[in-house]
Amino acid sequence: MNTEDNKFQKPTGAGGTVSIDDFVVHVMPKEFLGRSGVVKQEVPKPAPLPPPVVIAQPATKPTAVVTKPKKKSKAPLLIFLAVILLIVSAGVSLMFLLNPGTPPVLEPVPVVTPPPAPVPVPVVKGPEPGVDTDSDGLTDMEEKLYGTDHRNPDTDNDSFLDGNEVFHRFDPLSPAPSTLLDTGAVAIYADGQNQKFDVYYPASWRVTPRLNQAGEDVGVQFDSPGATAMKIDILAMEAGVNETDWLLKQVEALNDSQKAELNFKALSVNDFSKGTTKEGYTAYTSLDQRTVFVMSLTEVHKFSYELGASPTIEYFQTFQMMINSFKLTE
């Protein structure tokens, strides 16, 4: 069969015809007759696995290299400041040169004279009392004088201190009615030609009557074994003169006589305290208690404690005892 002659002609238009040759008949082979058909199913291929996820590692940061900043030199700044200062100074100087202006009027400064430096007042330090081991009012030197115990303030155990008993002229070694005269440690100085008074004094001391240029008795002096002395001066008191006026004259005389002393201090009437002796006489006692004026109607007896070269007052209670024992005999 000529294939080309048997081909159907494809219509070229709406009314075209189909040729038989346009059909193709396929015949099943004999080996396939009577067999059940097997449908071959296509198994879909599994989807391809995604590629493994790669976890990106953090990039390692490079270690920063720390470098110390270099210290900036201060030289440029100093030079700059110096130049500025120089320019300013030059400008100020030029301004004053071109326009000096009116010179300022300076007010006179008052001259202040500083006050004179205060003159330090010398501290007059008086003599210190002697050692009193048992604090009974008698120094250890006086304890030897009266035979008392310097370690026992009440030698006779009569409840009175040894110093108090000597002051009142009692016996510090025995209870009353024994007196200081009974101890034998003291004696009585009786009046002489013109000295009409009695006074107790330590029996072991030297007694020296004091005479004036005319040979008249004007007092007496009692010298201890050391440098200490007790003096009594008899002073006349004019009629009609009161005690205060008389004392004022005596104070002036004392100041005149003691001006040459190293620690001299001028006295006044107010420096004397008024009191009464154990025999009832009015007495004026100085501040240091080493000068006492015992008053009477026509005479004044001045008691003086003379230290001599002694730096301490060793017989003060004895001095008080002598003043308390003083008594006029007429």
mmCIF file of C-alpha atoms in Angstrom:
data_model
loop_
_atom_site.group_PDB
_atom_site.id
_atom_site.type_symbol
_atom_site.label_atom_id
_atom_site.label_comp_id
_atom_site.label_asym_id
_atom_site.label_seq_id
_atom_site.Cartn_x
_atom_site.Cartn_y
_atom_site.Cartn_z
ATOM 1 C CA MET A 1 0.000 0.000 0.000
ATOM 2 C CA ASN A 2 1.328 3.238 -0.952
ATOM 3 C CA THR A 3 1.301 5.188 2.206
ATOM 4 C CA GLU A 4 1.513 8.439 0.595
ATOM 5 C CA ASP A 5 -1.527 7.617 -1.664
ATOM 6 C CA ASN A 6 -3.605 6.273 1.280
ATOM 7 C CA LYS A 7 -3.023 9.280 3.607
ATOM 8 C CA PHE A 8 -6.076 11.222 4.507
ATOM 9 C CA GLN A 9 -5.853 14.669 3.428
ATOM 10 C CA LYS A 10 -6.197 17.077 6.300
ATOM 11 C CA PRO A 11 -8.974 19.414 5.733
ATOM 12 C CA THR A 12 -7.903 22.768 4.891
ATOM 13 C CA GLY A 13 -11.157 24.377 5.464
ATOM 14 C CA ALA A 14 -14.471 23.864 7.057
ATOM 15 C CA GLY A 15 -15.749 21.403 4.441
ATOM 16 C CA GLY A 16 -12.606 19.255 4.014
ATOM 17 C CA THR A 17 -12.702 15.347 4.015
ATOM 18 C CA VAL A 18 -10.608 12.804 5.954
ATOM 19 C CA SER A 19 -8.774 10.005 4.077
ATOM 20 C CA ILE A 20 -8.621 6.483 5.411
ATOM 21 C CA ASP A 21 -5.008 6.628 5.356
ATOM 22 C CA ASP A 22 -5.212 8.994 8.195
ATOM 23 C CA PHE A 23 -6.017 6.039 10.651
ATOM 24 C CA VAL A 24 -3.398 3.684 12.013
ATOM 25 C CA VAL A 25 -4.517 0.321 13.447
ATOM 26 C CA HIS A 26 -2.325 -1.341 16.057
ATOM 27 C CA VAL A 27 -2.749 -5.163 16.637
ATOM 28 C CA MET A 28 -1.831 -6.771 20.105
ATOM 29 C CA PRO A 29 0.744 -9.484 19.743
ATOM 30 C CA LYS A 30 -0.342 -13.036 20.410
ATOM 31 C CA GLU A 31 1.882 -13.559 23.455
ATOM 32 C CA PHE A 32 -0.041 -10.902 25.230
ATOM 33 C CA LEU A 33 -3.513 -12.330 24.456
ATOM 34 C CA GLY A 34 -5.347 -13.624 27.517
ATOM 35 C CA ARG A 35 -3.029 -12.089 30.044
ATOM 36 C CA SER A 36 -4.287 -9.828 32.660
ATOM 37 C CA GLY A 37 -2.992 -6.459 32.436
ATOM 38 C CA VAL A 38 -0.500 -5.304 34.949
ATOM 39 C CA VAL A 39 -0.636 -1.747 35.694
ATOM 40 C CA LYS A 40 2.773 -0.508 36.475
ATOM 41 C CA GLN A 41 2.586 2.142 39.054
ATOM 42 C CA GLU A 42 5.336 4.530 39.187
ATOM 43 C CA VAL A 43 6.712 4.863 42.695
ATOM 44 C CA PRO A 44 7.464 8.434 43.320
ATOM 45 C CA LYS A 45 11.041 9.088 44.075
ATOM 46 C CA PRO A 46 11.660 10.337 47.561
ATOM 47 C CA ALA A 47 12.396 13.988 47.802
ATOM 48 C CA PRO A 48 16.026 14.631 48.049
ATOM 49 C CA LEU A 49 17.271 15.318 51.610
ATOM 50 C CA PRO A 50 18.158 18.878 52.270
ATOM 51 C CA PRO A 51 21.813 19.514 52.663
ATOM 52 C CA PRO A 52 23.081 19.425 56.318
ATOM 53 C CA VAL A 53 22.865 22.701 58.153
ATOM 54 C CA VAL A 54 26.291 23.956 58.854
ATOM 55 C CA ILE A 55 26.381 26.023 62.061
ATOM 56 C CA ALA A 56 28.553 28.949 61.434
ATOM 57 C CA GLN A 57 31.233 29.380 64.137
ATOM 58 C CA PRO A 58 31.645 32.926 65.460
ATOM 59 C CA ALA A 59 34.560 34.540 63.936
ATOM 60 C CA THR A 60 37.469 34.866 66.342
ATOM 61 C CA LYS A 61 38.069 38.489 67.178
ATOM 62 C CA PRO A 62 41.605 39.510 66.821
ATOM 63 C CA THR A 63 43.277 40.415 70.110
ATOM 64 C CA ALA A 64 43.449 44.144 70.362
ATOM 65 C CA VAL A 65 46.888 45.438 71.047
ATOM 66 C CA VAL A 66 46.681 48.110 73.757
ATOM 67 C CA THR A 67 49.325 50.681 73.506
ATOM 68 C CA LYS A 68 49.840 53.382 76.116
ATOM 69 C CA PRO A 69 49.136 56.805 74.763
ATOM 70 C CA LYS A 70 52.177 58.841 74.528
ATOM 71 C CA LYS A 71 52.375 61.696 76.954
ATOM 72 C CA LYS A 72 51.901 64.920 75.282
ATOM 73 C CA SER A 73 54.696 67.289 75.822
ATOM 74 C CA LYS A 74 53.766 70.417 77.776
ATOM 75 C CA ALA A 75 56.482 72.398 76.117
ATOM 76 C CA PRO A 76 54.259 73.796 73.331
ATOM 77 C CA LEU A 77 51.638 74.867 75.889
ATOM 78 C CA LEU A 78 54.215 76.541 78.083
ATOM 79 C CA ILE A 79 55.729 78.291 75.105
ATOM 80 C CA PHE A 80 52.286 79.436 74.016
ATOM 81 C CA LEU A 81 51.482 80.795 77.491
ATOM 82 C CA ALA A 82 54.836 82.524 77.687
ATOM 83 C CA VAL A 83 54.234 84.191 74.334
ATOM 84 C CA ILE A 84 50.750 85.331 75.442
ATOM 85 C CA LEU A 85 52.159 86.686 78.702
ATOM 86 C CA LEU A 86 54.898 88.498 76.843
ATOM 87 C CA ILE A 87 52.389 90.046 74.437
ATOM 88 C CA VAL A 88 50.113 91.171 77.286
ATOM 89 C CA SER A 89 53.027 92.624 79.234
ATOM 90 C CA ALA A 90 54.259 94.471 76.176
ATOM 91 C CA GLY A 91 50.762 95.834 75.517
ATOM 92 C CA VAL A 92 50.329 97.051 79.088
ATOM 93 C CA SER A 93 53.752 98.661 79.088
ATOM 94 C CA LEU A 94 53.044 100.382 75.778
ATOM 95 C CA MET A 95 49.700 101.643 77.101
ATOM 96 C CA PHE A 96 51.338 103.242 80.128
ATOM 97 C CA LEU A 97 54.072 104.761 77.978
ATOM 98 C CA LEU A 98 51.604 106.338 75.556
ATOM 99 C CA ASN A 99 49.083 107.438 78.206
ATOM 100 C CA PRO A 100 50.620 107.707 81.643
ATOM 101 C CA GLY A 101 47.483 109.396 83.034
ATOM 102 C CA THR A 102 47.208 111.102 86.406
ATOM 103 C CA PRO A 103 49.389 109.498 89.044
ATOM 104 C CA PRO A 104 47.326 108.189 91.962
ATOM 105 C CA VAL A 105 47.335 110.219 95.151
ATOM 106 C CA LEU A 106 48.590 108.081 97.974
ATOM 107 C CA GLU A 107 47.018 108.768 101.324
ATOM 108 C CA PRO A 108 49.496 109.034 104.164
ATOM 109 C CA VAL A 109 49.620 105.887 106.216
ATOM 110 C CA PRO A 110 49.249 106.663 109.903
ATOM 111 C CA VAL A 111 52.232 105.624 111.939
ATOM 112 C CA VAL A 112 51.097 103.227 114.611
ATOM 113 C CA THR A 113 53.438 103.096 117.535
ATOM 114 C CA PRO A 114 53.300 99.638 119.093
ATOM 115 C CA PRO A 115 52.625 99.648 122.806
ATOM 116 C CA PRO A 116 55.659 98.989 124.933
ATOM 117 C CA ALA A 117 56.180 95.391 125.835
ATOM 118 C CA PRO A 118 54.948 94.660 129.342
ATOM 119 C CA VAL A 119 57.730 94.416 131.840
ATOM 120 C CA PRO A 120 57.491 91.046 133.562
ATOM 121 C CA VAL A 121 56.864 91.437 137.250
ATOM 122 C CA PRO A 122 59.398 89.381 139.149
ATOM 123 C CA VAL A 123 57.788 86.750 141.291
ATOM 124 C CA VAL A 124 58.982 87.182 144.820
ATOM 125 C CA LYS A 125 59.257 83.741 146.272
ATOM 126 C CA GLY A 126 59.421 83.712 150.026
ATOM 127 C CA PRO A 127 61.314 81.207 152.099
ATOM 128 C CA GLU A 128 59.809 77.754 152.428
ATOM 129 C CA PRO A 129 58.824 76.245 155.794
ATOM 130 C CA GLY A 130 61.071 73.602 157.233
ATOM 131 C CA VAL A 131 60.370 69.875 157.071
ATOM 132 C CA ASP A 132 57.509 68.700 159.309
ATOM 133 C CA THR A 133 57.485 64.917 159.044
ATOM 134 C CA ASP A 134 54.400 64.248 161.201
ATOM 135 C CA SER A 135 52.527 67.467 160.253
ATOM 136 C CA ASP A 136 51.940 68.466 163.882
ATOM 137 C CA GLY A 137 52.947 72.131 163.434
ATOM 138 C CA LEU A 138 56.499 71.651 164.686
ATOM 139 C CA THR A 139 59.331 71.327 162.201
ATOM 140 C CA ASP A 140 61.737 68.475 162.678
ATOM 141 C CA MET A 141 64.253 71.028 164.023
ATOM 142 C CA GLU A 142 61.723 72.158 166.654
ATOM 143 C CA GLU A 143 60.954 68.533 167.545
ATOM 144 C CA LYS A 144 64.609 68.197 168.571
ATOM 145 C CA LEU A 145 64.405 71.479 170.502
ATOM 146 C CA TYR A 146 61.428 70.327 172.624
ATOM 147 C CA GLY A 147 62.284 66.618 172.770
ATOM 148 C CA THR A 148 59.119 65.451 170.994
ATOM 149 C CA ASP A 149 58.782 62.580 168.519
ATOM 150 C CA HIS A 150 58.977 63.854 164.930
ATOM 151 C CA ARG A 151 57.070 60.754 163.774
ATOM 152 C CA ASN A 152 54.202 61.161 166.278
ATOM 153 C CA PRO A 153 52.032 64.308 166.007
ATOM 154 C CA ASP A 154 50.785 63.851 169.600
ATOM 155 C CA THR A 155 53.745 62.702 171.652
ATOM 156 C CA ASP A 156 51.925 62.636 175.035
ATOM 157 C CA ASN A 157 48.669 61.221 173.592
ATOM 158 C CA ASP A 158 46.513 63.934 175.175
ATOM 159 C CA SER A 159 44.581 64.585 171.903
ATOM 160 C CA PHE A 160 46.435 67.890 171.299
ATOM 161 C CA LEU A 161 49.000 68.266 168.533
ATOM 162 C CA ASP A 162 52.525 68.981 169.699
ATOM 163 C CA GLY A 163 52.688 72.235 167.732
ATOM 164 C CA ASN A 164 49.407 73.458 169.208
ATOM 165 C CA GLU A 165 50.666 72.800 172.733
ATOM 166 C CA VAL A 166 53.883 74.752 172.138
ATOM 167 C CA PHE A 167 51.872 77.650 170.649
ATOM 168 C CA HIS A 168 49.764 77.833 173.854
ATOM 169 C CA ARG A 169 52.830 77.220 176.104
ATOM 170 C CA PHE A 170 51.691 73.777 177.242
ATOM 171 C CA ASP A 171 53.947 70.776 177.749
ATOM 172 C CA PRO A 172 53.943 68.575 174.595
ATOM 173 C CA LEU A 173 55.552 65.715 176.532
ATOM 174 C CA SER A 174 53.077 65.457 179.424
ATOM 175 C CA PRO A 175 49.368 66.168 179.868
ATOM 176 C CA ALA A 176 48.032 69.225 181.741
ATOM 177 C CA PRO A 177 48.676 70.910 184.102
ATOM 178 C CA SER A 178 52.317 70.600 182.993
ATOM 179 C CA THR A 179 53.509 73.703 181.090
ATOM 180 C CA LEU A 180 56.251 74.377 178.586
ATOM 181 C CA LEU A 181 58.467 75.746 181.378
ATOM 182 C CA ASP A 182 58.275 72.337 183.098
ATOM 183 C CA THR A 183 60.060 70.707 180.149
ATOM 184 C CA GLY A 184 63.222 72.758 180.708
ATOM 185 C CA ALA A 185 63.328 73.487 176.976
ATOM 186 C CA VAL A 186 62.443 77.181 177.519
ATOM 187 C CA ALA A 187 63.350 79.900 180.009
ATOM 188 C CA ILE A 188 62.042 83.363 180.893
ATOM 189 C CA TYR A 189 63.902 86.461 179.839
ATOM 190 C CA ALA A 190 63.204 89.043 182.600
ATOM 191 C CA ASP A 191 63.263 92.792 182.205
ATOM 192 C CA GLY A 192 66.579 94.633 182.446
ATOM 193 C CA GLN A 193 67.291 98.226 183.256
ATOM 194 C CA ASN A 194 64.730 99.682 180.856
ATOM 195 C CA GLN A 195 63.052 96.534 179.592
ATOM 196 C CA LYS A 196 60.103 95.926 181.862
ATOM 197 C CA PHE A 197 58.689 92.773 180.265
ATOM 198 C CA ASP A 198 58.980 89.022 180.403
ATOM 199 C CA VAL A 199 59.183 86.650 177.435
ATOM 200 C CA TYR A 200 59.780 82.920 176.937
ATOM 201 C CA TYR A 201 62.707 81.822 174.765
ATOM 202 C CA PRO A 202 64.511 78.523 173.987
ATOM 203 C CA ALA A 203 66.886 77.883 176.868
ATOM 204 C CA SER A 204 69.632 76.596 174.555
ATOM 205 C CA TRP A 205 69.774 79.818 172.522
ATOM 206 C CA ARG A 206 72.208 82.668 173.061
ATOM 207 C CA VAL A 207 70.756 85.895 174.529
ATOM 208 C CA THR A 208 72.249 89.259 173.578
ATOM 209 C CA PRO A 209 70.865 92.564 174.950
ATOM 210 C CA ARG A 210 70.763 95.297 172.311
ATOM 211 C CA LEU A 211 72.098 98.734 173.234
ATOM 212 C CA ASN A 212 71.965 102.069 171.465
ATOM 213 C CA GLN A 213 74.906 104.455 171.067
ATOM 214 C CA ALA A 214 74.186 105.920 174.497
ATOM 215 C CA GLY A 215 74.427 102.479 176.095
ATOM 216 C CA GLU A 216 70.720 102.221 176.746
ATOM 217 C CA ASP A 217 68.878 98.964 176.374
ATOM 218 C CA VAL A 218 66.685 99.133 173.277
ATOM 219 C CA GLY A 219 65.940 95.476 172.806
ATOM 220 C CA VAL A 220 67.190 91.932 172.888
ATOM 221 C CA GLN A 221 68.227 89.255 170.385
ATOM 222 C CA PHE A 222 67.929 85.470 170.704
ATOM 223 C CA ASP A 223 70.233 83.481 168.388
ATOM 224 C CA SER A 224 69.593 79.838 167.488
ATOM 225 C CA PRO A 225 72.479 77.392 166.951
ATOM 226 C CA GLY A 226 72.046 78.053 163.246
ATOM 227 C CA ALA A 227 71.572 81.332 161.385
ATOM 228 C CA THR A 228 68.090 82.152 162.686
ATOM 229 C CA ALA A 229 67.569 84.917 165.261
ATOM 230 C CA MET A 230 64.566 86.458 167.058
ATOM 231 C CA LYS A 231 64.767 90.172 167.788
ATOM 232 C CA ILE A 232 62.695 92.419 170.053
ATOM 233 C CA ASP A 233 62.964 96.196 169.531
ATOM 234 C CA ILE A 234 61.470 98.662 172.006
ATOM 235 C CA LEU A 235 59.914 101.601 170.167
ATOM 236 C CA ALA A 236 58.499 104.730 171.755
ATOM 237 C CA MET A 237 54.970 105.830 170.949
ATOM 238 C CA GLU A 238 54.162 109.529 171.162
ATOM 239 C CA ALA A 239 51.218 110.568 173.257
ATOM 240 C CA GLY A 240 48.082 111.383 171.307
ATOM 241 C CA VAL A 241 49.104 109.425 168.188
ATOM 242 C CA ASN A 242 46.700 106.674 167.197
ATOM 243 C CA GLU A 243 47.933 103.212 166.315
ATOM 244 C CA THR A 244 47.210 103.516 162.583
ATOM 245 C CA ASP A 245 49.221 106.727 162.156
ATOM 246 C CA TRP A 246 52.045 105.319 164.227
ATOM 247 C CA LEU A 247 52.017 102.085 162.236
ATOM 248 C CA LEU A 248 52.147 104.072 158.982
ATOM 249 C CA LYS A 249 55.390 105.712 160.092
ATOM 250 C CA GLN A 250 56.839 102.346 161.067
ATOM 251 C CA VAL A 251 55.927 100.876 157.687
ATOM 252 C CA GLU A 252 57.682 103.755 155.920
ATOM 253 C CA ALA A 253 60.743 103.197 158.089
ATOM 254 C CA LEU A 254 60.661 99.477 157.265
ATOM 255 C CA ASN A 255 60.528 100.193 153.539
ATOM 256 C CA ASP A 256 63.493 102.563 153.782
ATOM 257 C CA SER A 257 65.559 100.037 155.695
ATOM 258 C CA GLN A 258 64.741 97.106 153.394
ATOM 259 C CA LYS A 259 65.053 98.750 149.968
ATOM 260 C CA ALA A 260 68.483 97.231 149.462
ATOM 261 C CA GLU A 261 67.211 93.675 149.947
ATOM 262 C CA LEU A 262 67.109 91.426 146.879
ATOM 263 C CA ASN A 263 63.374 90.652 146.944
ATOM 264 C CA PHE A 264 62.218 93.938 148.419
ATOM 265 C CA LYS A 265 58.493 94.666 148.186
ATOM 266 C CA ALA A 266 57.107 97.901 149.584
ATOM 267 C CA LEU A 267 54.667 97.399 152.447
ATOM 268 C CA SER A 268 51.556 99.347 153.365
ATOM 269 C CA VAL A 269 49.400 99.551 156.447
ATOM 270 C CA ASN A 270 46.914 97.225 154.753
ATOM 271 C CA ASP A 271 49.612 94.552 154.657
ATOM 272 C CA PHE A 272 49.297 94.170 158.427
ATOM 273 C CA SER A 273 46.491 92.248 160.102
ATOM 274 C CA LYS A 274 45.235 93.174 163.545
ATOM 275 C CA GLY A 275 44.956 90.567 166.275
ATOM 276 C CA THR A 276 45.374 89.868 169.976
ATOM 277 C CA THR A 277 48.084 87.923 171.784
ATOM 278 C CA LYS A 278 47.358 85.276 174.452
ATOM 279 C CA GLU A 279 48.145 87.900 177.112
ATOM 280 C CA GLY A 280 45.609 90.325 175.627
ATOM 281 C CA TYR A 281 47.831 92.785 173.768
ATOM 282 C CA THR A 282 46.889 94.249 170.401
ATOM 283 C CA ALA A 283 49.272 93.026 167.702
ATOM 284 C CA TYR A 284 49.754 93.962 164.037
ATOM 285 C CA THR A 285 51.206 91.102 161.974
ATOM 286 C CA SER A 286 52.762 91.454 158.506
ATOM 287 C CA LEU A 287 51.740 89.315 155.539
ATOM 288 C CA ASP A 288 54.729 87.004 155.889
ATOM 289 C CA GLN A 289 54.085 86.802 159.678
ATOM 290 C CA ARG A 290 57.728 87.505 160.432
ATOM 291 C CA THR A 291 57.179 91.063 161.735
ATOM 292 C CA VAL A 292 54.772 91.738 164.619
ATOM 293 C CA PHE A 293 54.118 94.994 166.479
ATOM 294 C CA VAL A 294 52.804 94.422 170.026
ATOM 295 C CA MET A 295 51.107 97.607 171.217
ATOM 296 C CA SER A 296 50.949 99.168 174.697
ATOM 297 C CA LEU A 297 50.051 102.633 175.928
ATOM 298 C CA THR A 298 53.482 104.248 175.681
ATOM 299 C CA GLU A 299 55.655 101.646 173.978
ATOM 300 C CA VAL A 300 55.561 99.245 171.066
ATOM 301 C CA HIS A 301 57.573 96.030 171.065
ATOM 302 C CA LYS A 302 58.544 94.933 167.593
ATOM 303 C CA PHE A 303 59.177 91.185 167.161
ATOM 304 C CA SER A 304 61.242 90.178 164.117
ATOM 305 C CA TYR A 305 62.072 86.729 162.741
ATOM 306 C CA GLU A 306 65.526 87.036 161.164
ATOM 307 C CA LEU A 307 66.326 84.288 158.672
ATOM 308 C CA GLY A 308 69.988 85.147 158.315
ATOM 309 C CA ALA A 309 71.469 82.743 155.774
ATOM 310 C CA SER A 310 68.800 80.084 156.348
ATOM 311 C CA PRO A 311 66.697 79.348 153.233
ATOM 312 C CA THR A 312 63.857 77.852 155.315
ATOM 313 C CA ILE A 313 61.728 78.893 158.283
ATOM 314 C CA GLU A 314 62.573 76.332 160.952
ATOM 315 C CA TYR A 315 61.296 78.003 164.151
ATOM 316 C CA PHE A 316 58.003 79.641 163.223
ATOM 317 C CA GLN A 317 55.983 77.968 166.037
ATOM 318 C CA THR A 318 58.671 79.016 168.511
ATOM 319 C CA PHE A 319 58.397 82.610 167.243
ATOM 320 C CA GLN A 320 54.614 82.510 167.814
ATOM 321 C CA MET A 321 55.114 81.058 171.296
ATOM 322 C CA MET A 322 57.473 83.919 172.247
ATOM 323 C CA ILE A 323 54.938 86.573 171.107
ATOM 324 C CA ASN A 324 52.139 84.872 173.083
ATOM 325 C CA SER A 325 54.328 84.766 176.204
ATOM 326 C CA PHE A 326 55.203 88.474 176.074
ATOM 327 C CA LYS A 327 53.959 90.355 179.146
ATOM 328 C CA LEU A 328 54.700 93.795 180.566
ATOM 329 C CA THR A 329 55.851 93.746 184.188
ATOM 330 C CA GLU A 330 54.763 97.308 185.052
#
